[in-house]
């Protein structure tokens, strides 16, 4: 629901980064989105595509990696994938779990194209 | 030639940094803080009204009342005897963020606060990702809603420490199973502390107050 404001935050962070990389151009942004982040990837892409127009990131695409939910049991220490929203340890059945993955909303990387600007100079 | 540059930056890093600052400020003063979340109409304001009215002689409670469009909730809380109630109208935004709370801080007397409560906008999706610097999130659910809500909104129930099941005086009129909601909530978060309350009859409120007072005491220690 608030994917547009998340897209805006991504745009601002990447624009600042793009400024540092000049004259190279940012052509892609790699995101990691956890299954429990509350963010819907399609809506985020839709929002990002709408707001990038008219900015230096107009040609930039999102590369979204969805991250599965992974937990660690507080009782026995077992690390496991949380399936079908069952947050319980498959070994000892404890429901006291620490989340290791699944809440990510991270910009993992940017991809820059170093030749774009040089090409015009030549 | 294209090149990949690692960034490893949280999209909400600015929010998280402000939230950390808020948490430190409240922590230094020994103030216990809660972020109240729920669907619209679960009874956040009603529970806070009664809490303010019935604990005002024992605790100094500061309340930030988030609302999308009106100051109605803040007015209700002031009428309930809240001495330090700040309305926070988002003007359409579906969640509160740490910057909004941070901006209000200069208007708040923290030296005269034992318990700092933020009443978030009624929404079980968007507020889940925004840390407001609170010690705990309290998620409310009422028996007029579905008992499968924890499964529909796992992110919120996972990030909450407390669940209040409200409007239990209406239980007989609803197809809501107390057993199922507990099962669903604990499946998502086995560490959830659960209260059952009715703000109309007052049932279950004594336990809620006792818990609140204990948390405030522990934070001050």
Short mmCIF file of C-alpha atoms in Angstrom, two decimals:
data_model
loop_
_atom_site.label_atom_id
_atom_site.label_comp_id
_atom_site.label_asym_id
_atom_site.label_seq_id
_atom_site.Cartn_x
_atom_site.Cartn_y
_atom_site.Cartn_z
CA UNK A 1 0.00 0.00 0.00
CA UNK A 2 2.88 2.36 0.72
CA UNK A 3 5.02 0.98 -2.10
CA UNK A 4 5.08 4.41 -3.72
CA UNK A 5 6.75 6.03 -0.72
CA UNK A 6 9.22 3.13 -0.60
CA UNK A 7 9.91 3.68 -4.32
CA UNK A 8 10.51 7.36 -3.53
CA UNK A 9 13.05 6.47 -0.83
CA UNK A 10 14.83 4.11 -3.24
CA UNK A 11 14.90 6.82 -5.92
CA UNK A 12 16.40 9.36 -3.50
CA UNK A 13 19.08 6.98 -2.23
CA UNK A 14 20.07 5.89 -5.75
CA UNK A 15 20.06 9.46 -7.10
CA UNK A 16 22.59 10.42 -4.41
CA UNK A 17 24.67 7.39 -5.35
CA UNK A 18 24.35 8.16 -9.09
CA UNK A 19 25.76 11.63 -8.48
CA UNK A 20 28.94 10.03 -7.05
CA UNK A 21 29.29 7.69 -10.05
CA UNK A 22 29.14 10.37 -12.74
CA UNK A 23 29.80 10.36 -15.64
CA UNK A 24 28.78 6.68 -15.52
CA UNK A 25 25.06 6.02 -15.56
CA UNK A 26 23.11 3.81 -13.16
CA UNK A 27 21.32 1.23 -15.30
CA UNK A 28 19.96 -1.11 -12.63
CA UNK A 29 19.23 -1.27 -8.93
CA UNK A 30 19.33 -4.61 -7.13
CA UNK A 31 16.81 -4.96 -4.29
CA UNK A 32 16.36 -7.65 -1.67
CA UNK A 33 12.79 -7.88 -0.47
CA UNK A 34 11.87 -10.25 2.33
CA UNK A 35 8.68 -12.30 2.13
CA UNK A 36 7.66 -10.70 5.43
CA UNK A 37 8.58 -7.12 4.53
CA UNK A 38 5.01 -6.17 3.73
CA UNK A 39 6.11 -4.97 0.32
CA UNK A 40 4.62 -6.27 -2.91
CA UNK A 41 7.30 -6.37 -5.61
CA UNK A 42 4.99 -5.68 -8.58
CA UNK A 43 3.55 -2.56 -6.95
CA UNK A 44 7.01 -1.36 -6.07
CA UNK A 45 8.19 -1.72 -9.68
CA UNK A 46 5.06 0.01 -10.91
CA UNK A 47 5.65 2.90 -8.50
CA UNK A 48 9.34 3.17 -9.33
CA UNK A 49 8.66 3.23 -13.08
CA UNK A 50 6.17 6.04 -12.57
CA UNK A 51 8.39 8.32 -10.49
CA UNK A 52 11.70 7.78 -12.30
CA UNK A 53 10.45 9.63 -15.39
CA UNK A 54 12.23 12.92 -15.91
CA UNK A 55 15.03 11.98 -13.49
CA UNK A 56 18.57 10.77 -14.33
CA UNK A 57 17.28 7.28 -13.48
CA UNK A 58 14.72 7.22 -16.27
CA UNK A 59 16.40 4.22 -17.96
CA UNK A 60 17.13 2.43 -14.70
CA UNK A 61 15.45 -0.92 -13.99
CA UNK A 62 14.82 -2.73 -10.72
CA UNK A 63 16.21 -6.22 -10.20
CA UNK A 64 14.25 -7.67 -7.32
CA UNK A 65 15.34 -10.72 -5.37
CA UNK A 66 12.73 -12.05 -2.99
CA UNK A 67 14.16 -13.41 0.23
CA UNK A 68 12.52 -16.38 1.96
CA UNK A 69 11.74 -16.38 5.67
CA UNK A 70 14.43 -18.06 7.77
CA UNK A 71 14.37 -18.42 11.53
CA UNK A 72 16.54 -19.63 14.38
CA UNK A 73 15.08 -21.40 17.39
CA UNK A 74 15.78 -19.70 20.72
CA UNK A 75 15.58 -23.06 22.50
CA UNK A 76 17.78 -25.39 20.48
CA UNK A 77 19.52 -23.05 18.04
CA UNK A 78 18.31 -24.85 14.91
CA UNK A 79 18.20 -22.65 11.77
CA UNK A 80 15.36 -23.42 9.34
CA UNK A 81 13.15 -22.10 6.53
CA UNK A 82 9.75 -20.93 7.75
CA UNK A 83 7.18 -22.60 5.50
CA UNK A 84 3.48 -21.81 5.27
CA UNK A 85 3.83 -19.18 7.96
CA UNK A 86 4.53 -21.74 10.66
CA UNK A 87 6.99 -20.01 12.95
CA UNK A 88 7.87 -23.05 15.02
CA UNK A 89 11.06 -25.07 15.26
CA UNK A 90 10.77 -28.29 13.22
CA UNK A 91 13.13 -30.02 15.66
CA UNK A 92 11.93 -29.08 19.14
CA UNK A 93 8.55 -27.44 18.28
CA UNK A 94 9.37 -24.27 20.23
CA UNK A 95 7.52 -21.19 19.00
CA UNK A 96 10.19 -18.81 20.26
CA UNK A 97 11.98 -17.96 17.04
CA UNK A 98 14.39 -15.26 15.99
CA UNK A 99 14.02 -14.14 12.39
CA UNK A 100 17.27 -14.32 10.44
CA UNK A 101 15.81 -13.45 7.04
CA UNK A 102 12.52 -12.37 5.54
CA UNK A 103 12.13 -8.78 6.69
CA UNK A 104 14.68 -7.33 4.25
CA UNK A 105 14.00 -4.15 2.36
CA UNK A 106 17.51 -3.48 1.13
CA UNK A 107 19.27 -1.95 -1.82
CA UNK A 108 21.87 -4.65 -2.42
CA UNK A 109 23.72 -3.11 -5.36
CA UNK A 110 23.63 -0.72 -8.28
CA UNK A 111 24.83 -1.52 -11.75
CA UNK A 112 26.53 1.26 -13.66
CA UNK A 113 27.33 1.58 -17.33
CA UNK A 114 30.71 3.27 -17.63
CA UNK A 115 30.69 3.57 -21.39
CA UNK A 116 27.51 5.50 -21.93
CA UNK A 117 28.87 8.97 -21.33
CA UNK A 118 32.30 8.30 -22.90
CA UNK A 119 30.59 7.21 -26.08
CA UNK A 120 29.05 10.65 -26.45
CA UNK A 121 32.35 12.37 -25.69
CA UNK A 122 34.09 10.48 -28.52
CA UNK B 1 31.15 -1.88 -19.84
CA UNK B 2 28.84 -2.31 -16.93
CA UNK B 3 29.99 -2.75 -13.37
CA UNK B 4 28.16 -3.77 -10.23
CA UNK B 5 28.71 -1.77 -7.07
CA UNK B 6 27.62 -3.24 -3.74
CA UNK B 7 25.52 -0.86 -1.71
CA UNK B 8 23.94 -2.97 1.06
CA UNK B 9 21.81 -0.10 2.26
CA UNK B 10 18.44 -0.41 3.96
CA UNK B 11 15.75 1.49 2.07
CA UNK B 12 14.42 2.78 5.39
CA UNK B 13 17.87 3.54 6.84
CA UNK B 14 17.01 7.21 7.42
CA UNK B 15 13.88 6.22 9.33
CA UNK B 16 15.80 3.59 11.29
CA UNK B 17 18.50 6.10 12.28
CA UNK B 18 15.91 8.58 13.58
CA UNK B 19 14.08 5.77 15.39
CA UNK B 20 17.34 4.74 17.06
CA UNK B 21 17.85 8.33 18.18
CA UNK B 22 14.32 8.45 19.62
CA UNK B 23 14.83 5.12 21.37
CA UNK B 24 18.04 6.41 22.94
CA UNK B 25 16.41 9.67 24.08
CA UNK B 26 13.46 7.84 25.68
CA UNK B 27 15.76 5.17 27.10
CA UNK B 28 18.04 7.71 28.83
CA UNK B 29 15.03 9.12 30.62
CA UNK B 30 13.75 5.66 31.58
CA UNK B 31 10.52 6.13 29.60
CA UNK B 32 8.67 3.00 28.48
CA UNK B 33 7.25 3.41 24.97
CA UNK B 34 4.57 1.63 22.96
CA UNK B 35 3.41 1.81 19.35
CA UNK B 36 -0.29 0.88 19.04
CA UNK B 37 -1.35 -0.67 15.74
CA UNK B 38 -4.55 -2.27 14.44
CA UNK B 39 -7.16 -2.21 11.69
CA UNK B 40 -9.43 0.84 11.72
CA UNK B 41 -12.11 0.37 14.37
CA UNK B 42 -10.51 -2.27 16.61
CA UNK B 43 -10.67 0.07 19.58
CA UNK B 44 -7.20 1.62 19.95
CA UNK B 45 -8.62 4.97 21.00
CA UNK B 46 -11.19 3.37 23.34
CA UNK B 47 -8.53 1.31 25.10
CA UNK B 48 -6.27 4.35 25.41
CA UNK B 49 -9.16 6.51 26.69
CA UNK B 50 -9.84 4.09 29.52
CA UNK B 51 -6.14 3.62 30.22
CA UNK B 52 -5.63 7.39 30.50
CA UNK B 53 -8.72 7.86 32.65
CA UNK B 54 -7.94 5.03 35.02
CA UNK B 55 -4.19 5.38 35.36
CA UNK B 56 -3.82 9.15 35.35
CA UNK B 57 -3.17 9.30 39.11
CA UNK B 58 -0.47 6.65 38.87
CA UNK B 59 1.36 7.29 35.59
CA UNK B 60 2.23 10.34 33.54
CA UNK B 61 1.25 9.25 30.06
CA UNK B 62 2.22 11.16 26.94
CA UNK B 63 0.24 10.22 23.90
CA UNK B 64 0.75 10.94 20.21
CA UNK B 65 -2.51 10.30 18.38
CA UNK B 66 -1.93 9.57 14.71
CA UNK B 67 -4.88 10.05 12.41
CA UNK B 68 -5.17 10.23 8.65
CA UNK B 69 -7.46 13.20 8.51
CA UNK B 70 -9.02 14.50 11.74
CA UNK B 71 -8.02 15.35 15.29
CA UNK B 72 -11.06 13.47 16.64
CA UNK B 73 -9.03 10.80 18.40
CA UNK B 74 -6.75 13.34 20.06
CA UNK B 75 -9.82 15.27 21.26
CA UNK B 76 -11.31 12.10 22.76
CA UNK B 77 -8.05 11.38 24.56
CA UNK B 78 -7.83 14.92 25.92
CA UNK B 79 -11.43 14.63 27.14
CA UNK B 80 -10.43 11.39 28.88
CA UNK B 81 -8.01 13.38 31.00
CA UNK B 82 -4.86 13.09 28.91
CA UNK B 83 -2.63 15.96 30.00
CA UNK B 84 -0.12 15.57 27.24
CA UNK B 85 -1.87 14.46 24.06
CA UNK B 86 -0.45 15.50 20.69
CA UNK B 87 -2.47 15.07 17.52
CA UNK B 88 -0.49 13.91 14.50
CA UNK B 89 -2.50 14.25 11.30
CA UNK B 90 -0.78 12.54 8.40
CA UNK B 91 -2.88 14.18 5.68
CA UNK B 92 -3.48 10.92 3.86
CA UNK B 93 -0.37 8.93 4.62
CA UNK B 94 -1.12 5.33 5.62
CA UNK B 95 1.48 5.08 8.39
CA UNK B 96 3.51 7.15 10.83
CA UNK B 97 7.27 7.36 10.44
CA UNK B 98 10.05 8.24 12.86
CA UNK B 99 10.51 11.71 11.37
CA UNK B 100 6.95 12.70 12.31
CA UNK B 101 7.53 11.67 15.94
CA UNK B 102 10.94 13.31 15.97
CA UNK B 103 9.45 16.61 14.83
CA UNK B 104 6.98 16.57 17.72
CA UNK B 105 9.63 16.01 20.38
CA UNK B 106 10.37 19.69 21.11
CA UNK B 107 6.69 20.13 22.07
CA UNK B 108 6.77 17.24 24.53
CA UNK B 109 7.82 17.41 28.16
CA UNK B 110 9.72 14.15 28.52
CA UNK B 111 10.78 14.92 32.09
CA UNK B 112 7.15 14.59 33.04
CA UNK B 113 6.55 11.31 31.17
CA UNK B 114 6.58 7.74 32.49
CA UNK B 115 4.90 6.13 29.53
CA UNK B 116 5.08 7.29 25.91
CA UNK B 117 2.39 5.91 23.62
CA UNK B 118 2.00 6.42 19.88
CA UNK B 119 -1.40 5.55 18.46
CA UNK B 120 -0.62 4.67 14.87
CA UNK B 121 -2.92 5.08 11.89
CA UNK B 122 -5.47 2.24 11.62
CA UNK B 123 -3.77 -0.09 9.14
CA UNK B 124 -2.26 -3.55 9.58
CA UNK B 125 0.10 -3.38 6.59
CA UNK B 126 2.06 -0.17 6.19
CA UNK B 127 2.99 0.72 9.79
CA UNK B 128 4.71 -2.66 10.26
CA UNK B 129 7.94 -1.65 8.53
CA UNK B 130 8.38 1.72 10.22
CA UNK B 131 10.26 1.67 13.50
CA UNK B 132 9.15 4.63 15.63
CA UNK B 133 11.72 4.07 18.36
CA UNK B 134 9.25 2.21 20.57
CA UNK B 135 10.10 -0.52 23.08
CA UNK B 136 7.22 -2.66 21.85
CA UNK B 137 4.43 -2.75 19.31
CA UNK B 138 0.97 -3.57 20.66
CA UNK B 139 -1.39 -4.99 18.04
CA UNK B 140 -5.13 -4.85 18.70
CA UNK B 141 -7.70 -7.14 17.16
CA UNK B 142 -11.40 -7.11 17.98
CA UNK B 143 -13.81 -10.04 18.00
CA UNK B 144 -15.90 -8.41 15.25
CA UNK B 145 -12.97 -9.05 12.90
CA UNK B 146 -11.84 -12.41 11.54
CA UNK B 147 -9.90 -14.70 13.86
CA UNK B 148 -7.54 -15.39 10.95
CA UNK B 149 -6.16 -11.83 10.94
CA UNK B 150 -2.75 -12.90 12.29
CA UNK B 151 -2.36 -15.16 9.23
CA UNK B 152 -3.46 -12.41 6.83
CA UNK B 153 -1.10 -9.82 8.29
CA UNK B 154 1.85 -11.91 9.50
CA UNK B 155 4.35 -9.08 9.25
CA UNK B 156 2.51 -6.99 11.84
CA UNK B 157 1.84 -9.83 14.27
CA UNK B 158 5.42 -11.02 13.91
CA UNK B 159 6.81 -7.60 14.81
CA UNK B 160 4.47 -7.02 17.73
CA UNK B 161 5.26 -8.06 21.29
CA UNK B 162 1.73 -7.79 22.64
CA UNK B 163 -1.69 -8.64 21.22
CA UNK B 164 -4.87 -7.25 22.78
CA UNK B 165 -8.11 -9.02 21.81
CA UNK B 166 -10.73 -6.32 22.32
CA UNK B 167 -14.55 -6.12 22.43
CA UNK B 168 -14.83 -9.50 24.17
CA UNK B 169 -18.26 -8.45 25.46
CA UNK B 170 -19.49 -9.04 21.88
CA UNK B 171 -18.03 -12.52 21.58
CA UNK B 172 -21.39 -14.29 21.67
CA UNK B 173 -22.66 -12.26 18.72
CA UNK B 174 -19.69 -13.08 16.51
CA UNK B 175 -18.29 -16.15 14.77
CA UNK B 176 -14.96 -15.42 16.35
CA UNK B 177 -13.12 -18.21 18.13
CA UNK B 178 -10.83 -17.20 20.96
CA UNK B 179 -9.03 -20.51 20.62
CA UNK B 180 -8.41 -20.08 16.88
CA UNK B 181 -7.16 -16.51 17.14
CA UNK B 182 -4.70 -17.51 19.84
CA UNK B 183 -3.56 -20.48 17.79
CA UNK B 184 -3.14 -18.32 14.66
CA UNK B 185 -1.32 -15.55 16.49
CA UNK B 186 1.05 -17.90 18.31
CA UNK B 187 1.78 -19.72 15.07
CA UNK B 188 3.16 -16.44 13.71
CA UNK B 189 4.74 -15.28 16.96
CA UNK B 190 5.13 -17.72 19.85
CA UNK B 191 6.44 -14.98 22.13
CA UNK B 192 3.29 -12.80 21.93
CA UNK B 193 1.89 -11.63 25.26
CA UNK B 194 -1.91 -11.79 24.95
CA UNK B 195 -4.63 -9.79 26.73
CA UNK B 196 -8.42 -10.08 26.39
CA UNK B 197 -10.32 -6.88 27.05
CA UNK B 198 -13.63 -5.09 26.78
CA UNK B 199 -13.50 -1.33 26.96
CA UNK B 200 -17.27 -1.26 27.53
CA UNK B 201 -17.50 -3.63 30.49
CA UNK B 202 -13.96 -3.17 31.72
CA UNK B 203 -13.31 -6.90 31.66
CA UNK B 204 -9.63 -7.76 31.43
CA UNK B 205 -8.46 -4.18 31.90
CA UNK B 206 -7.01 -4.75 35.38
CA UNK B 207 -4.51 -7.23 33.94
CA UNK B 208 -3.61 -4.81 31.17
CA UNK B 209 -3.02 -1.97 33.67
CA UNK B 210 -0.97 -4.20 35.96
CA UNK B 211 1.23 -5.23 33.05
CA UNK B 212 1.67 -1.62 31.91
CA UNK B 213 2.66 -0.46 35.40
CA UNK B 214 5.12 -3.32 35.73
CA UNK B 215 6.76 -2.45 32.39
CA UNK B 216 7.06 1.22 33.37
CA UNK B 217 8.62 0.20 36.69
CA UNK B 218 11.11 -2.13 35.02
CA UNK B 219 12.12 0.53 32.50
CA UNK B 220 12.81 3.04 35.26
CA UNK B 221 14.91 0.57 37.25
#
